[in-house]
């Protein structure tokens, strides 16, 4: 199992390198940093939009957010307690517990309901807007 | 002795009898005493959570207890920082004593239960306890606080207590 993960990692790593060098053959002083900072390279034609959701006083603020596919949402914990961000229906994605001041980013691929698994009554919603009128 | 505490503290902490009518019986608390009540009230719920961690095997109960322990520790840490900053020493008083004697009885009752009946008793108590603490914080501790930062800290804790109550009520429905 570990070997498999390692292999996938290596394949991905090699792919990343070739992928990066194709796009960025002129100056690649820090190819790894570039790769880490911009995982959404798959859609380089669009500018990245980052939406911020603050967690404070036991609430996601705003609790409903409208985004486009490929946008990022950044959750920032401004509360004194730990919180997390967990997809509701099948726990498709989940952050680790976020301490005060910590944040977590999701690249949105689909709309979702989410909640805090530590305080199960804390809820939020991601609504996907269509790109058709662009 | 018992009668005095009945008049001062018990009314504030029992959810049913809490009412603004009690104006004349409202115990006067200094900020030192308010801080003590706040710390004791949080510590008691951490103690309940510790009992749950020892006695329950139920995943929902254990996860809830873990959250209670962590959150109430966070509040105590914040209160301790503020108390240091203000140079205040928390002082024992009739309300915090009453909280502790009641909690001792509850802990004994919880220790005497096992399995499903423990889970039910624990979560029922969490619902009742959070209701009582919300009443005490809103009806007694906040109005009694003179220092603005102490008052603000207590006001900031209310949403957490209400979220805990809603969460406890949600878990409680599983044990009916
Ligand atoms: Cu939370």
PDB file of C-alpha atoms and ligand atoms in Angstrom:
ATOM      1  CA  UNK A   1       0.000   0.000   0.000  1.00  0.00           C
ATOM      2  CA  UNK A   2       2.741   2.419   0.952  1.00  0.00           C
ATOM      3  CA  UNK A   3       4.595   1.491  -2.218  1.00  0.00           C
ATOM      4  CA  UNK A   4       1.563   2.232  -4.293  1.00  0.00           C
ATOM      5  CA  UNK A   5       1.177   5.675  -2.742  1.00  0.00           C
ATOM      6  CA  UNK A   6       4.855   6.314  -3.285  1.00  0.00           C
ATOM      7  CA  UNK A   7       4.598   5.295  -6.930  1.00  0.00           C
ATOM      8  CA  UNK A   8       1.613   7.518  -7.517  1.00  0.00           C
ATOM      9  CA  UNK A   9       3.464  10.325  -5.839  1.00  0.00           C
ATOM     10  CA  UNK A  10       6.537   9.826  -8.023  1.00  0.00           C
ATOM     11  CA  UNK A  11       4.467   9.642 -11.188  1.00  0.00           C
ATOM     12  CA  UNK A  12       2.649  12.781 -10.205  1.00  0.00           C
ATOM     13  CA  UNK A  13       5.925  14.450  -9.309  1.00  0.00           C
ATOM     14  CA  UNK A  14       7.505  13.589 -12.651  1.00  0.00           C
ATOM     15  CA  UNK A  15       4.417  14.708 -14.477  1.00  0.00           C
ATOM     16  CA  UNK A  16       4.455  17.964 -12.523  1.00  0.00           C
ATOM     17  CA  UNK A  17       8.043  18.657 -13.522  1.00  0.00           C
ATOM     18  CA  UNK A  18       7.481  18.065 -17.218  1.00  0.00           C
ATOM     19  CA  UNK A  19       4.217  19.911 -17.049  1.00  0.00           C
ATOM     20  CA  UNK A  20       5.863  22.891 -15.389  1.00  0.00           C
ATOM     21  CA  UNK A  21       8.799  23.004 -17.769  1.00  0.00           C
ATOM     22  CA  UNK A  22       6.504  23.012 -20.786  1.00  0.00           C
ATOM     23  CA  UNK A  23       4.631  25.984 -19.485  1.00  0.00           C
ATOM     24  CA  UNK A  24       7.566  27.755 -18.049  1.00  0.00           C
ATOM     25  CA  UNK A  25      10.651  26.943 -20.073  1.00  0.00           C
ATOM     26  CA  UNK A  26      12.213  30.395 -19.875  1.00  0.00           C
ATOM     27  CA  UNK A  27      12.605  31.061 -16.174  1.00  0.00           C
ATOM     28  CA  UNK A  28      12.231  28.229 -13.721  1.00  0.00           C
ATOM     29  CA  UNK A  29      14.279  29.270 -10.765  1.00  0.00           C
ATOM     30  CA  UNK A  30      11.776  27.853  -8.289  1.00  0.00           C
ATOM     31  CA  UNK A  31       9.759  25.268 -10.176  1.00  0.00           C
ATOM     32  CA  UNK A  32       8.631  23.473  -6.997  1.00  0.00           C
ATOM     33  CA  UNK A  33       7.420  26.598  -5.298  1.00  0.00           C
ATOM     34  CA  UNK A  34       5.483  27.523  -8.408  1.00  0.00           C
ATOM     35  CA  UNK A  35       3.924  24.091  -8.533  1.00  0.00           C
ATOM     36  CA  UNK A  36       2.873  24.299  -4.880  1.00  0.00           C
ATOM     37  CA  UNK A  37       1.489  27.773  -5.056  1.00  0.00           C
ATOM     38  CA  UNK A  38      -0.657  27.255  -8.113  1.00  0.00           C
ATOM     39  CA  UNK A  39      -2.253  23.821  -8.114  1.00  0.00           C
ATOM     40  CA  UNK A  40      -5.096  25.207 -10.231  1.00  0.00           C
ATOM     41  CA  UNK A  41      -2.768  25.441 -13.246  1.00  0.00           C
ATOM     42  CA  UNK A  42      -5.164  23.245 -15.161  1.00  0.00           C
ATOM     43  CA  UNK A  43      -7.217  26.324 -15.977  1.00  0.00           C
ATOM     44  CA  UNK A  44      -4.566  28.966 -16.513  1.00  0.00           C
ATOM     45  CA  UNK A  45      -6.746  31.013 -18.830  1.00  0.00           C
ATOM     46  CA  UNK A  46      -8.843  32.333 -15.943  1.00  0.00           C
ATOM     47  CA  UNK A  47      -7.822  34.550 -13.098  1.00  0.00           C
ATOM     48  CA  UNK A  48      -8.158  32.874  -9.771  1.00  0.00           C
ATOM     49  CA  UNK A  49     -10.849  34.050  -7.463  1.00  0.00           C
ATOM     50  CA  UNK A  50     -10.453  33.487  -3.738  1.00  0.00           C
ATOM     51  CA  UNK A  51     -13.497  33.785  -1.512  1.00  0.00           C
ATOM     52  CA  UNK A  52     -12.920  34.218   2.207  1.00  0.00           C
ATOM     53  CA  UNK A  53     -15.232  32.677   4.791  1.00  0.00           C
ATOM     54  CA  UNK A  54     -14.516  33.694   8.358  1.00  0.00           C
ATOM     55  CA  UNK A  55     -15.322  31.408  11.254  1.00  0.00           C
ATOM     56  CA  UNK A  56     -16.265  33.469  14.256  1.00  0.00           C
ATOM     57  CA  UNK A  57     -18.609  33.156  17.192  1.00  0.00           C
ATOM     58  CA  UNK A  58     -19.577  29.645  16.116  1.00  0.00           C
ATOM     59  CA  UNK A  59     -20.633  30.669  12.622  1.00  0.00           C
ATOM     60  CA  UNK A  60     -19.402  30.519   9.064  1.00  0.00           C
ATOM     61  CA  UNK A  61     -19.545  34.107   7.814  1.00  0.00           C
ATOM     62  CA  UNK A  62     -21.045  34.233   5.237  1.00  0.00           C
ATOM     63  CA  UNK A  63     -22.774  30.891   5.703  1.00  0.00           C
ATOM     64  CA  UNK A  64     -23.824  30.703   2.038  1.00  0.00           C
ATOM     65  CA  UNK A  65     -21.341  31.472  -0.705  1.00  0.00           C
ATOM     66  CA  UNK A  66     -21.780  31.579  -4.488  1.00  0.00           C
ATOM     67  CA  UNK A  67     -18.705  30.649  -6.486  1.00  0.00           C
ATOM     68  CA  UNK A  68     -17.626  29.491  -9.925  1.00  0.00           C
ATOM     69  CA  UNK A  69     -16.055  26.136 -10.619  1.00  0.00           C
ATOM     70  CA  UNK A  70     -12.308  26.388 -10.028  1.00  0.00           C
ATOM     71  CA  UNK A  71     -12.614  29.251  -7.530  1.00  0.00           C
ATOM     72  CA  UNK A  72     -10.971  28.850  -4.166  1.00  0.00           C
ATOM     73  CA  UNK A  73     -12.580  29.254  -0.806  1.00  0.00           C
ATOM     74  CA  UNK A  74     -10.363  30.177   2.114  1.00  0.00           C
ATOM     75  CA  UNK A  75     -11.779  29.511   5.578  1.00  0.00           C
ATOM     76  CA  UNK A  76     -10.099  31.470   8.363  1.00  0.00           C
ATOM     77  CA  UNK A  77     -10.736  30.567  12.004  1.00  0.00           C
ATOM     78  CA  UNK A  78     -11.107  33.794  13.981  1.00  0.00           C
ATOM     79  CA  UNK A  79     -12.799  32.073  16.911  1.00  0.00           C
ATOM     80  CA  UNK A  80     -11.153  31.062  20.192  1.00  0.00           C
ATOM     81  CA  UNK A  81     -12.226  27.432  19.652  1.00  0.00           C
ATOM     82  CA  UNK A  82     -11.067  24.877  17.111  1.00  0.00           C
ATOM     83  CA  UNK A  83     -13.365  24.275  14.162  1.00  0.00           C
ATOM     84  CA  UNK A  84     -13.221  22.246  10.987  1.00  0.00           C
ATOM     85  CA  UNK A  85     -14.845  22.343   7.562  1.00  0.00           C
ATOM     86  CA  UNK A  86     -16.397  19.052   6.424  1.00  0.00           C
ATOM     87  CA  UNK A  87     -18.549  18.158   3.427  1.00  0.00           C
ATOM     88  CA  UNK A  88     -21.948  17.007   4.735  1.00  0.00           C
ATOM     89  CA  UNK A  89     -23.281  14.178   2.568  1.00  0.00           C
ATOM     90  CA  UNK A  90     -20.314  11.803   2.360  1.00  0.00           C
ATOM     91  CA  UNK A  91     -17.483  13.727   3.986  1.00  0.00           C
ATOM     92  CA  UNK A  92     -16.059  14.042   0.460  1.00  0.00           C
ATOM     93  CA  UNK A  93     -13.598  16.583   1.805  1.00  0.00           C
ATOM     94  CA  UNK A  94     -12.670  17.784   5.257  1.00  0.00           C
ATOM     95  CA  UNK A  95     -10.098  20.075   6.779  1.00  0.00           C
ATOM     96  CA  UNK A  96      -8.142  19.094   9.849  1.00  0.00           C
ATOM     97  CA  UNK A  97      -9.240  20.863  13.043  1.00  0.00           C
ATOM     98  CA  UNK A  98      -8.295  24.532  12.580  1.00  0.00           C
ATOM     99  CA  UNK A  99      -6.872  26.361  15.552  1.00  0.00           C
ATOM    100  CA  UNK A 100      -7.370  30.066  16.149  1.00  0.00           C
ATOM    101  CA  UNK A 101      -5.772  31.956  13.255  1.00  0.00           C
ATOM    102  CA  UNK A 102      -5.420  28.885  11.029  1.00  0.00           C
ATOM    103  CA  UNK A 103      -6.966  28.650   7.613  1.00  0.00           C
ATOM    104  CA  UNK A 104      -7.806  26.048   4.992  1.00  0.00           C
ATOM    105  CA  UNK A 105      -8.383  26.281   1.237  1.00  0.00           C
ATOM    106  CA  UNK A 106     -10.644  24.304  -1.063  1.00  0.00           C
ATOM    107  CA  UNK A 107     -10.631  24.484  -4.859  1.00  0.00           C
ATOM    108  CA  UNK A 108     -14.308  24.176  -5.686  1.00  0.00           C
ATOM    109  CA  UNK A 109     -15.363  21.520  -8.170  1.00  0.00           C
ATOM    110  CA  UNK A 110     -19.014  21.253  -7.190  1.00  0.00           C
ATOM    111  CA  UNK A 111     -21.638  22.788  -4.947  1.00  0.00           C
ATOM    112  CA  UNK A 112     -21.920  21.361  -1.467  1.00  0.00           C
ATOM    113  CA  UNK A 113     -23.383  21.603   1.980  1.00  0.00           C
ATOM    114  CA  UNK A 114     -20.794  21.551   4.699  1.00  0.00           C
ATOM    115  CA  UNK A 115     -20.603  21.670   8.478  1.00  0.00           C
ATOM    116  CA  UNK A 116     -18.177  21.669  11.374  1.00  0.00           C
ATOM    117  CA  UNK A 117     -17.784  18.095  12.597  1.00  0.00           C
ATOM    118  CA  UNK A 118     -16.729  19.382  16.017  1.00  0.00           C
ATOM    119  CA  UNK A 119     -19.909  21.446  16.412  1.00  0.00           C
ATOM    120  CA  UNK A 120     -22.361  19.624  14.220  1.00  0.00           C
ATOM    121  CA  UNK A 121     -24.956  22.377  14.264  1.00  0.00           C
ATOM    122  CA  UNK A 122     -22.550  24.810  12.535  1.00  0.00           C
ATOM    123  CA  UNK A 123     -23.466  24.734   8.850  1.00  0.00           C
ATOM    124  CA  UNK A 124     -22.552  26.348   5.559  1.00  0.00           C
ATOM    125  CA  UNK A 125     -23.390  26.064   1.862  1.00  0.00           C
ATOM    126  CA  UNK A 126     -21.452  26.420  -1.376  1.00  0.00           C
ATOM    127  CA  UNK A 127     -23.536  27.252  -4.426  1.00  0.00           C
ATOM    128  CA  UNK A 128     -21.999  26.795  -7.856  1.00  0.00           C
ATOM    129  CA  UNK A 129     -22.791  29.544 -10.344  1.00  0.00           C
ATOM    130  CA  UNK A 130     -22.894  28.630 -14.002  1.00  0.00           C
ATOM    131  CA  UNK A 131     -20.259  30.014 -16.378  1.00  0.00           C
ATOM    132  CA  UNK A 132     -22.664  30.196 -19.319  1.00  0.00           C
ATOM    133  CA  UNK A 133     -23.157  33.941 -19.458  1.00  0.00           C
ATOM    134  CA  UNK A 134     -19.463  34.708 -19.616  1.00  0.00           C
TER     135      UNK A 134
ATOM    136  CA  UNK B   1     -26.563  27.501  55.130  1.00  0.00           C
ATOM    137  CA  UNK B   2     -28.583  25.600  52.608  1.00  0.00           C
ATOM    138  CA  UNK B   3     -31.339  28.181  52.694  1.00  0.00           C
ATOM    139  CA  UNK B   4     -28.940  31.017  51.973  1.00  0.00           C
ATOM    140  CA  UNK B   5     -27.507  29.347  48.915  1.00  0.00           C
ATOM    141  CA  UNK B   6     -31.013  28.529  47.759  1.00  0.00           C
ATOM    142  CA  UNK B   7     -31.843  32.208  47.721  1.00  0.00           C
ATOM    143  CA  UNK B   8     -28.665  33.436  46.175  1.00  0.00           C
ATOM    144  CA  UNK B   9     -27.517  30.987  43.628  1.00  0.00           C
ATOM    145  CA  UNK B  10     -29.901  28.152  43.029  1.00  0.00           C
ATOM    146  CA  UNK B  11     -32.581  30.270  41.461  1.00  0.00           C
ATOM    147  CA  UNK B  12     -30.195  31.605  38.882  1.00  0.00           C
ATOM    148  CA  UNK B  13     -28.976  28.202  37.969  1.00  0.00           C
ATOM    149  CA  UNK B  14     -32.225  26.323  37.758  1.00  0.00           C
ATOM    150  CA  UNK B  15     -33.661  26.869  34.341  1.00  0.00           C
ATOM    151  CA  UNK B  16     -37.290  26.749  35.379  1.00  0.00           C
ATOM    152  CA  UNK B  17     -37.169  29.354  38.101  1.00  0.00           C
ATOM    153  CA  UNK B  18     -34.936  31.804  36.371  1.00  0.00           C
ATOM    154  CA  UNK B  19     -36.783  35.049  35.915  1.00  0.00           C
ATOM    155  CA  UNK B  20     -36.179  38.790  36.113  1.00  0.00           C
ATOM    156  CA  UNK B  21     -38.585  38.842  39.075  1.00  0.00           C
ATOM    157  CA  UNK B  22     -35.637  37.791  41.201  1.00  0.00           C
ATOM    158  CA  UNK B  23     -34.162  41.278  41.251  1.00  0.00           C
ATOM    159  CA  UNK B  24     -33.928  41.595  45.019  1.00  0.00           C
ATOM    160  CA  UNK B  25     -32.313  38.173  45.388  1.00  0.00           C
ATOM    161  CA  UNK B  26     -29.709  38.806  42.729  1.00  0.00           C
ATOM    162  CA  UNK B  27     -26.399  38.023  44.428  1.00  0.00           C
ATOM    163  CA  UNK B  28     -23.985  40.928  44.257  1.00  0.00           C
ATOM    164  CA  UNK B  29     -20.729  39.766  42.752  1.00  0.00           C
ATOM    165  CA  UNK B  30     -17.423  41.549  42.396  1.00  0.00           C
ATOM    166  CA  UNK B  31     -15.416  41.045  39.203  1.00  0.00           C
ATOM    167  CA  UNK B  32     -13.131  38.692  41.173  1.00  0.00           C
ATOM    168  CA  UNK B  33     -16.191  36.609  42.028  1.00  0.00           C
ATOM    169  CA  UNK B  34     -17.613  36.730  38.506  1.00  0.00           C
ATOM    170  CA  UNK B  35     -14.269  35.469  37.184  1.00  0.00           C
ATOM    171  CA  UNK B  36     -14.297  32.615  39.708  1.00  0.00           C
ATOM    172  CA  UNK B  37     -17.806  31.544  38.737  1.00  0.00           C
ATOM    173  CA  UNK B  38     -16.834  31.650  35.057  1.00  0.00           C
ATOM    174  CA  UNK B  39     -13.781  29.441  35.557  1.00  0.00           C
ATOM    175  CA  UNK B  40     -15.618  26.988  37.832  1.00  0.00           C
ATOM    176  CA  UNK B  41     -18.573  26.702  35.434  1.00  0.00           C
ATOM    177  CA  UNK B  42     -16.239  25.833  32.564  1.00  0.00           C
ATOM    178  CA  UNK B  43     -14.147  23.429  34.648  1.00  0.00           C
ATOM    179  CA  UNK B  44     -17.259  21.514  35.698  1.00  0.00           C
ATOM    180  CA  UNK B  45     -18.152  20.740  32.099  1.00  0.00           C
ATOM    181  CA  UNK B  46     -14.574  19.602  31.457  1.00  0.00           C
ATOM    182  CA  UNK B  47     -14.951  17.252  34.460  1.00  0.00           C
ATOM    183  CA  UNK B  48     -18.188  15.841  33.039  1.00  0.00           C
ATOM    184  CA  UNK B  49     -16.415  15.296  29.722  1.00  0.00           C
ATOM    185  CA  UNK B  50     -13.604  13.417  31.482  1.00  0.00           C
ATOM    186  CA  UNK B  51     -16.147  11.091  33.091  1.00  0.00           C
ATOM    187  CA  UNK B  52     -17.731  10.490  29.687  1.00  0.00           C
ATOM    188  CA  UNK B  53     -14.334   9.671  28.187  1.00  0.00           C
ATOM    189  CA  UNK B  54     -13.782   7.087  30.925  1.00  0.00           C
ATOM    190  CA  UNK B  55     -17.237   5.547  30.864  1.00  0.00           C
ATOM    191  CA  UNK B  56     -18.676   5.757  27.364  1.00  0.00           C
ATOM    192  CA  UNK B  57     -17.810   3.767  24.279  1.00  0.00           C
ATOM    193  CA  UNK B  58     -20.243   5.591  22.047  1.00  0.00           C
ATOM    194  CA  UNK B  59     -18.580   7.520  19.213  1.00  0.00           C
ATOM    195  CA  UNK B  60     -21.047  10.423  19.242  1.00  0.00           C
ATOM    196  CA  UNK B  61     -20.844  10.844  23.010  1.00  0.00           C
ATOM    197  CA  UNK B  62     -17.047  10.650  22.951  1.00  0.00           C
ATOM    198  CA  UNK B  63     -16.749  13.183  20.148  1.00  0.00           C
ATOM    199  CA  UNK B  64     -19.158  15.541  21.871  1.00  0.00           C
ATOM    200  CA  UNK B  65     -17.254  15.186  25.158  1.00  0.00           C
ATOM    201  CA  UNK B  66     -13.968  15.899  23.378  1.00  0.00           C
ATOM    202  CA  UNK B  67     -15.392  19.105  21.917  1.00  0.00           C
ATOM    203  CA  UNK B  68     -16.727  20.160  25.326  1.00  0.00           C
ATOM    204  CA  UNK B  69     -13.359  19.571  26.984  1.00  0.00           C
ATOM    205  CA  UNK B  70     -11.455  21.496  24.285  1.00  0.00           C
ATOM    206  CA  UNK B  71     -13.874  24.423  24.051  1.00  0.00           C
ATOM    207  CA  UNK B  72     -14.266  24.949  27.765  1.00  0.00           C
ATOM    208  CA  UNK B  73     -10.483  24.771  28.165  1.00  0.00           C
ATOM    209  CA  UNK B  74     -10.191  27.490  25.520  1.00  0.00           C
ATOM    210  CA  UNK B  75     -12.590  29.674  27.512  1.00  0.00           C
ATOM    211  CA  UNK B  76     -10.674  29.063  30.752  1.00  0.00           C
ATOM    212  CA  UNK B  77      -7.406  29.950  29.019  1.00  0.00           C
ATOM    213  CA  UNK B  78      -8.902  33.166  27.740  1.00  0.00           C
ATOM    214  CA  UNK B  79     -10.314  34.014  31.162  1.00  0.00           C
ATOM    215  CA  UNK B  80      -6.966  33.243  32.833  1.00  0.00           C
ATOM    216  CA  UNK B  81      -5.140  35.508  30.387  1.00  0.00           C
ATOM    217  CA  UNK B  82      -7.577  38.328  31.035  1.00  0.00           C
ATOM    218  CA  UNK B  83      -7.471  37.896  34.796  1.00  0.00           C
ATOM    219  CA  UNK B  84      -3.665  38.121  34.688  1.00  0.00           C
ATOM    220  CA  UNK B  85      -3.797  41.168  32.468  1.00  0.00           C
ATOM    221  CA  UNK B  86      -6.255  42.898  34.789  1.00  0.00           C
ATOM    222  CA  UNK B  87      -4.349  41.850  37.908  1.00  0.00           C
ATOM    223  CA  UNK B  88      -7.490  40.280  39.366  1.00  0.00           C
ATOM    224  CA  UNK B  89      -7.527  37.190  41.608  1.00  0.00           C
ATOM    225  CA  UNK B  90     -10.662  35.063  41.158  1.00  0.00           C
ATOM    226  CA  UNK B  91     -12.485  34.767  44.464  1.00  0.00           C
ATOM    227  CA  UNK B  92     -14.672  31.965  45.731  1.00  0.00           C
ATOM    228  CA  UNK B  93     -18.276  32.919  46.481  1.00  0.00           C
ATOM    229  CA  UNK B  94     -21.740  31.518  47.147  1.00  0.00           C
ATOM    230  CA  UNK B  95     -22.523  31.014  43.445  1.00  0.00           C
ATOM    231  CA  UNK B  96     -19.326  29.143  42.616  1.00  0.00           C
ATOM    232  CA  UNK B  97     -19.698  27.036  45.793  1.00  0.00           C
ATOM    233  CA  UNK B  98     -23.242  26.114  44.864  1.00  0.00           C
ATOM    234  CA  UNK B  99     -22.096  25.176  41.354  1.00  0.00           C
ATOM    235  CA  UNK B 100     -19.436  22.895  42.811  1.00  0.00           C
ATOM    236  CA  UNK B 101     -21.705  21.137  45.326  1.00  0.00           C
ATOM    237  CA  UNK B 102     -24.324  20.531  42.627  1.00  0.00           C
ATOM    238  CA  UNK B 103     -21.637  19.244  40.280  1.00  0.00           C
ATOM    239  CA  UNK B 104     -20.359  16.814  42.921  1.00  0.00           C
ATOM    240  CA  UNK B 105     -23.801  15.261  43.154  1.00  0.00           C
ATOM    241  CA  UNK B 106     -24.125  15.055  39.387  1.00  0.00           C
ATOM    242  CA  UNK B 107     -20.693  13.460  39.051  1.00  0.00           C
ATOM    243  CA  UNK B 108     -21.632  10.817  41.633  1.00  0.00           C
ATOM    244  CA  UNK B 109     -24.850  10.086  39.771  1.00  0.00           C
ATOM    245  CA  UNK B 110     -22.954   9.770  36.472  1.00  0.00           C
ATOM    246  CA  UNK B 111     -20.310   7.521  38.022  1.00  0.00           C
ATOM    247  CA  UNK B 112     -23.080   5.163  39.157  1.00  0.00           C
ATOM    248  CA  UNK B 113     -24.321   4.531  35.625  1.00  0.00           C
ATOM    249  CA  UNK B 114     -23.036   2.418  32.769  1.00  0.00           C
ATOM    250  CA  UNK B 115     -23.701   1.744  29.090  1.00  0.00           C
ATOM    251  CA  UNK B 116     -26.753   3.268  27.473  1.00  0.00           C
ATOM    252  CA  UNK B 117     -28.099   4.653  30.714  1.00  0.00           C
ATOM    253  CA  UNK B 118     -24.813   6.492  31.234  1.00  0.00           C
ATOM    254  CA  UNK B 119     -24.923   7.960  27.716  1.00  0.00           C
ATOM    255  CA  UNK B 120     -28.461   9.182  28.262  1.00  0.00           C
ATOM    256  CA  UNK B 121     -27.692  10.613  31.704  1.00  0.00           C
ATOM    257  CA  UNK B 122     -24.578  12.372  30.408  1.00  0.00           C
ATOM    258  CA  UNK B 123     -26.246  14.026  27.440  1.00  0.00           C
ATOM    259  CA  UNK B 124     -29.394  14.919  29.415  1.00  0.00           C
ATOM    260  CA  UNK B 125     -27.169  16.615  31.954  1.00  0.00           C
ATOM    261  CA  UNK B 126     -25.243  18.439  29.222  1.00  0.00           C
ATOM    262  CA  UNK B 127     -28.514  19.893  27.912  1.00  0.00           C
ATOM    263  CA  UNK B 128     -29.660  20.939  31.386  1.00  0.00           C
ATOM    264  CA  UNK B 129     -26.249  22.233  32.425  1.00  0.00           C
ATOM    265  CA  UNK B 130     -25.742  24.385  29.331  1.00  0.00           C
ATOM    266  CA  UNK B 131     -29.217  25.867  29.756  1.00  0.00           C
ATOM    267  CA  UNK B 132     -28.419  26.719  33.348  1.00  0.00           C
ATOM    268  CA  UNK B 133     -25.031  28.210  32.510  1.00  0.00           C
ATOM    269  CA  UNK B 134     -26.486  30.312  29.681  1.00  0.00           C
ATOM    270  CA  UNK B 135     -29.044  31.674  32.142  1.00  0.00           C
ATOM    271  CA  UNK B 136     -26.369  32.367  34.727  1.00  0.00           C
ATOM    272  CA  UNK B 137     -24.031  34.084  32.247  1.00  0.00           C
ATOM    273  CA  UNK B 138     -26.731  36.226  30.648  1.00  0.00           C
ATOM    274  CA  UNK B 139     -28.775  36.890  33.767  1.00  0.00           C
ATOM    275  CA  UNK B 140     -26.097  37.205  36.406  1.00  0.00           C
ATOM    276  CA  UNK B 141     -22.459  37.252  35.313  1.00  0.00           C
ATOM    277  CA  UNK B 142     -22.727  39.739  32.439  1.00  0.00           C
ATOM    278  CA  UNK B 143     -24.848  42.251  34.402  1.00  0.00           C
ATOM    279  CA  UNK B 144     -22.571  41.860  37.425  1.00  0.00           C
ATOM    280  CA  UNK B 145     -19.343  42.474  35.480  1.00  0.00           C
ATOM    281  CA  UNK B 146     -17.975  45.965  35.893  1.00  0.00           C
ATOM    282  CA  UNK B 147     -14.823  45.659  33.830  1.00  0.00           C
ATOM    283  CA  UNK B 148     -15.595  46.067  30.137  1.00  0.00           C
ATOM    284  CA  UNK B 149     -13.169  43.382  28.987  1.00  0.00           C
ATOM    285  CA  UNK B 150     -14.574  40.843  31.434  1.00  0.00           C
ATOM    286  CA  UNK B 151     -18.082  41.668  30.275  1.00  0.00           C
ATOM    287  CA  UNK B 152     -17.008  41.343  26.620  1.00  0.00           C
ATOM    288  CA  UNK B 153     -15.377  37.975  27.260  1.00  0.00           C
ATOM    289  CA  UNK B 154     -18.571  36.658  28.820  1.00  0.00           C
ATOM    290  CA  UNK B 155     -20.671  38.029  25.981  1.00  0.00           C
ATOM    291  CA  UNK B 156     -18.374  36.308  23.509  1.00  0.00           C
ATOM    292  CA  UNK B 157     -18.850  32.981  25.267  1.00  0.00           C
ATOM    293  CA  UNK B 158     -22.636  32.995  24.918  1.00  0.00           C
ATOM    294  CA  UNK B 159     -22.732  31.928  21.231  1.00  0.00           C
ATOM    295  CA  UNK B 160     -20.468  28.981  22.067  1.00  0.00           C
ATOM    296  CA  UNK B 161     -22.709  27.930  24.952  1.00  0.00           C
ATOM    297  CA  UNK B 162     -25.785  28.164  22.724  1.00  0.00           C
ATOM    298  CA  UNK B 163     -24.076  26.122  20.006  1.00  0.00           C
ATOM    299  CA  UNK B 164     -23.124  23.510  22.604  1.00  0.00           C
ATOM    300  CA  UNK B 165     -26.726  23.408  23.790  1.00  0.00           C
ATOM    301  CA  UNK B 166     -28.064  22.911  20.243  1.00  0.00           C
ATOM    302  CA  UNK B 167     -25.427  20.245  19.620  1.00  0.00           C
ATOM    303  CA  UNK B 168     -26.273  18.491  22.907  1.00  0.00           C
ATOM    304  CA  UNK B 169     -29.976  18.545  22.050  1.00  0.00           C
ATOM    305  CA  UNK B 170     -29.163  17.011  18.670  1.00  0.00           C
ATOM    306  CA  UNK B 171     -27.189  14.190  20.280  1.00  0.00           C
ATOM    307  CA  UNK B 172     -29.877  13.804  22.953  1.00  0.00           C
ATOM    308  CA  UNK B 173     -32.439  12.880  20.283  1.00  0.00           C
ATOM    309  CA  UNK B 174     -30.398   9.763  19.509  1.00  0.00           C
ATOM    310  CA  UNK B 175     -30.814   8.478  23.068  1.00  0.00           C
ATOM    311  CA  UNK B 176     -34.560   8.810  23.528  1.00  0.00           C
TER     312      UNK B 176
HETATM  313 CU1  LIG C   1     -16.961  24.278  15.063  1.00  0.00          CU
END
